């Protein structure tokens, strides 16, 4: 291990007769000298991926904070119709919310009857904030605006993750203090500005130091943390049954992460390299090799890869990945938010949906390096779209009551989430491998921005009711699967540093 490196050719410098340094790319150095996925990458991966819990908390907390709680009659004017069971039309003072008005935003701000649309408006505002945040991220990544110079000079992957986590903690805690509905909606929008970038920053920082043959399965594993965060959120929401306490408790972990986890993370060596900080990149690579029980030979250093490439092809691939991300988010978030319409225990439903996603991650991780990214993306999208279309047909068949029809529709929803959850996290890996380090964050930003646009539409689709939501989700899934046909395969391809190097 510490002996001569028989695989590394010695290149003599003709000017002085000495040995000249051999320049290789990061993926080649990981494969040959530092290790593709050893103890260093495992520790770094776990710590970085814990940030996904923060995004899960801030994204899915709306299911519990904006739910409609139970109500009870307290006066003689309370005579709801036998079919509606709602409070619309009841005399004021003849009914009250079970547990008091502080249980949710619906009960505190009166978001019922004519104001019911405000629930969906707030949820869309959060995803709109995520989308605008990604747009700002794209501008920043290109060096424009006041914060562009800061990002290019010293923020990096780790600095960006630190920034969005701090903002999540601040806006989340302020949300718990919202005095009015419109203040609440504004703060949810501002939370989305930062929360939408947590998972993206964490994914890139976690996967960039991993070798090409291990990157796919490792990247899929990041989403166990997101699903685990949703399941944990269900327990937190069950324990803290007021919406203000819930926002406070789910915002503090972001601050804890900044103080107790981020100091132990390393900046991405790829980011150092493309910024011209080769010594810093080599320092990280030597740390990886030492922790993995390996050694980088003297005379070996990192270089950027420069070759010619067709940039127009990359632009077309980016456009396709944007469209795929858009339809994927419509289906994934639409099916996830629809649990409030099932009439069952919302805490249990959310937890079960989160757990149901995990087998999809296992299956995809196992098959990812055997079948490839492209066949897996096509298969999972068509699988989800097919079962959603089946759910649409069942919803339109006239069996709207309980019994077998209801069970089958629920089954179609679960299988739809199963397939689309696999697609959702697979896209992160796929897009990251399609584009080089210099534009990877921007490309992922475009895709996730389109995903947030799809998430804005998801609540609007859900409220249509009947078989329409399933039909929209089904068509979206099938269209997305067909769009994947236009993307190339990236299985076992190295992560390039520059667009010119992707030949």
GROMACS .gro file of C-alpha atoms in nm, residues 4-221:
model
  218
    4UNK     CA    1   0.588   0.209  -0.530
    5UNK     CA    2   0.281   0.280  -0.740
    6UNK     CA    3   0.329   0.047  -1.035
    7UNK     CA    4   0.020   0.184  -1.213
    8UNK     CA    5   0.134   0.546  -1.222
    9UNK     CA    6   0.367   0.622  -1.513
   10UNK     CA    7   0.664   0.842  -1.444
   11UNK     CA    8   0.687   1.136  -1.685
   12UNK     CA    9   1.027   1.299  -1.707
   13UNK     CA   10   1.055   1.672  -1.750
   14UNK     CA   11   1.292   1.728  -2.041
   15UNK     CA   12   1.411   2.060  -1.903
   16UNK     CA   13   1.576   1.928  -1.588
   17UNK     CA   14   1.564   1.552  -1.620
   18UNK     CA   15   1.357   1.521  -1.302
   19UNK     CA   16   1.024   1.360  -1.235
   20UNK     CA   17   0.721   1.566  -1.334
   21UNK     CA   18   0.391   1.557  -1.148
   22UNK     CA   19   0.116   1.343  -1.298
   23UNK     CA   20  -0.213   1.531  -1.317
   24UNK     CA   21  -0.534   1.328  -1.286
   25UNK     CA   22  -0.902   1.407  -1.223
   26UNK     CA   23  -1.080   1.362  -0.891
   27UNK     CA   24  -1.270   1.049  -0.993
   28UNK     CA   25  -0.949   0.883  -1.112
   29UNK     CA   26  -0.773   0.976  -0.789
   30UNK     CA   27  -1.059   0.832  -0.584
   31UNK     CA   28  -1.052   0.510  -0.785
   32UNK     CA   29  -0.675   0.461  -0.786
   33UNK     CA   30  -0.546   0.611  -0.464
   34UNK     CA   31  -0.794   0.756  -0.210
   35UNK     CA   32  -1.084   0.509  -0.216
   36UNK     CA   33  -1.430   0.547  -0.365
   37UNK     CA   34  -1.635   0.494  -0.050
   38UNK     CA   35  -1.445   0.427   0.270
   39UNK     CA   36  -1.479   0.536   0.633
   40UNK     CA   37  -1.416   0.902   0.543
   41UNK     CA   38  -1.695   0.913   0.286
   42UNK     CA   39  -1.933   0.719   0.510
   43UNK     CA   40  -1.887   0.959   0.802
   44UNK     CA   41  -1.908   1.266   0.580
   45UNK     CA   42  -2.211   1.126   0.396
   46UNK     CA   43  -2.413   1.055   0.711
   47UNK     CA   44  -2.340   1.390   0.873
   48UNK     CA   45  -2.420   1.584   0.556
   49UNK     CA   46  -2.739   1.389   0.481
   50UNK     CA   47  -2.880   1.469   0.825
   51UNK     CA   48  -2.968   1.806   0.672
   52UNK     CA   49  -3.247   1.630   0.480
   53UNK     CA   50  -3.439   1.605   0.807
   54UNK     CA   51  -3.452   1.984   0.814
   55UNK     CA   52  -3.603   2.002   0.466
   56UNK     CA   53  -3.852   1.726   0.550
   57UNK     CA   54  -3.966   1.913   0.863
   58UNK     CA   55  -4.018   2.245   0.687
   59UNK     CA   56  -4.181   2.094   0.377
   60UNK     CA   57  -4.428   1.850   0.534
   61UNK     CA   58  -4.513   2.041   0.853
   62UNK     CA   59  -4.797   2.205   0.657
   63UNK     CA   60  -4.988   1.875   0.659
   64UNK     CA   61  -5.028   1.900   1.036
   65UNK     CA   62  -5.020   2.276   1.091
   66UNK     CA   63  -5.285   2.342   0.824
   67UNK     CA   64  -5.513   2.047   0.896
   68UNK     CA   65  -5.879   2.100   0.981
   69UNK     CA   66  -5.933   1.980   1.340
   70UNK     CA   67  -6.248   1.820   1.476
   71UNK     CA   68  -6.532   2.037   1.600
   72UNK     CA   69  -6.830   1.983   1.829
   73UNK     CA   70  -7.175   2.134   1.882
   74UNK     CA   71  -7.222   2.347   2.194
   75UNK     CA   72  -7.553   2.525   2.128
   76UNK     CA   73  -7.906   2.471   1.995
   77UNK     CA   74  -7.825   2.637   1.661
   78UNK     CA   75  -7.585   2.360   1.568
   79UNK     CA   76  -7.774   2.145   1.320
   80UNK     CA   77  -7.539   2.037   1.041
   81UNK     CA   78  -7.675   1.854   0.744
   82UNK     CA   79  -7.637   1.477   0.766
   83UNK     CA   80  -7.428   1.464   0.448
   84UNK     CA   81  -7.199   1.762   0.495
   85UNK     CA   82  -7.088   1.740   0.856
   86UNK     CA   83  -6.925   2.083   0.808
   87UNK     CA   84  -6.950   2.407   1.000
   88UNK     CA   85  -7.060   2.623   0.707
   89UNK     CA   86  -7.403   2.769   0.768
   90UNK     CA   87  -7.405   2.703   1.143
   91UNK     CA   88  -7.495   2.982   1.379
   92UNK     CA   89  -7.193   3.156   1.537
   93UNK     CA   90  -7.134   3.032   1.890
   94UNK     CA   91  -7.325   2.708   1.835
   95UNK     CA   92  -7.007   2.507   1.775
   96UNK     CA   93  -6.641   2.509   1.876
   97UNK     CA   94  -6.312   2.352   1.776
   98UNK     CA   95  -6.213   2.044   1.974
   99UNK     CA   96  -5.897   2.128   2.167
  100UNK     CA   97  -5.938   2.502   2.119
  101UNK     CA   98  -5.854   2.732   1.825
  102UNK     CA   99  -5.475   2.691   1.859
  103UNK     CA  100  -5.466   2.338   1.720
  104UNK     CA  101  -5.405   2.449   1.361
  105UNK     CA  102  -5.396   2.755   1.140
  106UNK     CA  103  -5.738   2.657   1.009
  107UNK     CA  104  -5.901   2.689   1.350
  108UNK     CA  105  -5.705   2.996   1.462
  109UNK     CA  106  -5.742   3.201   1.144
  110UNK     CA  107  -6.087   3.067   1.046
  111UNK     CA  108  -5.978   2.908   0.718
  112UNK     CA  109  -6.308   2.734   0.647
  113UNK     CA  110  -6.600   2.777   0.409
  114UNK     CA  111  -6.533   3.085   0.193
  115UNK     CA  112  -6.174   3.114   0.321
  116UNK     CA  113  -6.083   2.749   0.271
  117UNK     CA  114  -5.883   2.837  -0.041
  118UNK     CA  115  -5.630   3.014   0.183
  119UNK     CA  116  -5.503   2.676   0.307
  120UNK     CA  117  -5.393   2.580  -0.043
  121UNK     CA  118  -5.270   2.934  -0.104
  122UNK     CA  119  -5.029   2.913   0.189
  123UNK     CA  120  -4.902   2.572   0.082
  124UNK     CA  121  -4.844   2.700  -0.270
  125UNK     CA  122  -4.671   3.007  -0.123
  126UNK     CA  123  -4.414   2.783   0.045
  127UNK     CA  124  -4.334   2.602  -0.280
  128UNK     CA  125  -4.330   2.936  -0.462
  129UNK     CA  126  -4.066   3.048  -0.214
  130UNK     CA  127  -3.869   2.731  -0.289
  131UNK     CA  128  -3.890   2.809  -0.660
  132UNK     CA  129  -3.784   3.172  -0.620
  133UNK     CA  130  -3.503   3.059  -0.392
  134UNK     CA  131  -3.374   2.829  -0.663
  135UNK     CA  132  -3.400   3.112  -0.917
  136UNK     CA  133  -3.192   3.328  -0.686
  137UNK     CA  134  -2.951   3.039  -0.650
  138UNK     CA  135  -2.910   3.025  -1.026
  139UNK     CA  136  -2.835   3.398  -1.038
  140UNK     CA  137  -2.589   3.365  -0.752
  141UNK     CA  138  -2.420   3.065  -0.912
  142UNK     CA  139  -2.346   3.281  -1.217
  143UNK     CA  140  -2.185   3.553  -1.006
  144UNK     CA  141  -2.462   3.812  -1.044
  145UNK     CA  142  -2.607   4.029  -0.772
  146UNK     CA  143  -2.479   4.136  -0.433
  147UNK     CA  144  -2.428   3.783  -0.303
  148UNK     CA  145  -2.273   3.643  -0.621
  149UNK     CA  146  -1.921   3.746  -0.526
  150UNK     CA  147  -1.962   3.604  -0.175
  151UNK     CA  148  -2.074   3.268  -0.313
  152UNK     CA  149  -1.794   3.249  -0.569
  153UNK     CA  150  -1.521   3.360  -0.328
  154UNK     CA  151  -1.578   3.171  -0.006
  155UNK     CA  152  -1.928   3.031   0.051
  156UNK     CA  153  -1.893   2.711  -0.150
  157UNK     CA  154  -2.105   2.400  -0.089
  158UNK     CA  155  -2.055   2.399   0.287
  159UNK     CA  156  -2.105   2.773   0.324
  160UNK     CA  157  -2.426   2.760   0.122
  161UNK     CA  158  -2.561   2.477   0.338
  162UNK     CA  159  -2.475   2.677   0.650
  163UNK     CA  160  -2.656   2.983   0.518
  164UNK     CA  161  -2.981   2.808   0.423
  165UNK     CA  162  -2.995   2.620   0.754
  166UNK     CA  163  -2.958   2.944   0.953
  167UNK     CA  164  -3.232   3.109   0.747
  168UNK     CA  165  -3.460   2.807   0.798
  169UNK     CA  166  -3.418   2.836   1.174
  170UNK     CA  167  -3.489   3.211   1.173
  171UNK     CA  168  -3.794   3.208   0.946
  172UNK     CA  169  -3.933   2.891   1.102
  173UNK     CA  170  -3.924   3.038   1.452
  174UNK     CA  171  -4.078   3.364   1.328
  175UNK     CA  172  -4.358   3.162   1.166
  176UNK     CA  173  -4.453   3.035   1.511
  177UNK     CA  174  -4.511   3.399   1.614
  178UNK     CA  175  -4.733   3.493   1.317
  179UNK     CA  176  -5.000   3.738   1.441
  180UNK     CA  177  -5.225   3.713   1.131
  181UNK     CA  178  -5.291   3.481   0.842
  182UNK     CA  179  -5.113   3.705   0.590
  183UNK     CA  180  -4.807   3.728   0.813
  184UNK     CA  181  -4.815   3.349   0.832
  185UNK     CA  182  -4.838   3.315   0.451
  186UNK     CA  183  -4.550   3.560   0.403
  187UNK     CA  184  -4.327   3.378   0.650
  188UNK     CA  185  -4.404   3.045   0.486
  189UNK     CA  186  -4.293   3.197   0.156
  190UNK     CA  187  -3.971   3.322   0.317
  191UNK     CA  188  -3.911   2.981   0.475
  192UNK     CA  189  -3.945   2.826   0.132
  193UNK     CA  190  -3.674   3.057   0.000
  194UNK     CA  191  -3.421   2.883   0.224
  195UNK     CA  192  -3.570   2.537   0.284
  196UNK     CA  193  -3.579   2.459  -0.087
  197UNK     CA  194  -3.199   2.471  -0.101
  198UNK     CA  195  -3.118   2.253   0.201
  199UNK     CA  196  -3.156   1.917   0.031
  200UNK     CA  197  -2.985   2.034  -0.286
  201UNK     CA  198  -2.679   2.165  -0.102
  202UNK     CA  199  -2.664   1.853   0.117
  203UNK     CA  200  -2.693   1.617  -0.180
  204UNK     CA  201  -2.413   1.781  -0.377
  205UNK     CA  202  -2.182   1.808  -0.075
  206UNK     CA  203  -2.249   1.445   0.025
  207UNK     CA  204  -2.200   1.284  -0.316
  208UNK     CA  205  -1.919   1.484  -0.480
  209UNK     CA  206  -1.636   1.316  -0.278
  210UNK     CA  207  -1.767   0.965  -0.365
  211UNK     CA  208  -1.625   0.754  -0.649
  212UNK     CA  209  -1.828   0.683  -0.966
  213UNK     CA  210  -1.913   0.319  -0.898
  214UNK     CA  211  -2.049   0.398  -0.549
  215UNK     CA  212  -2.211   0.734  -0.618
  216UNK     CA  213  -2.546   0.602  -0.740
  217UNK     CA  214  -2.636   0.378  -0.444
  218UNK     CA  215  -2.499   0.636  -0.200
  219UNK     CA  216  -2.700   0.914  -0.363
  220UNK     CA  217  -3.017   0.706  -0.338
  221UNK     CA  218  -2.952   0.658   0.033
   0.00000   0.00000   0.00000
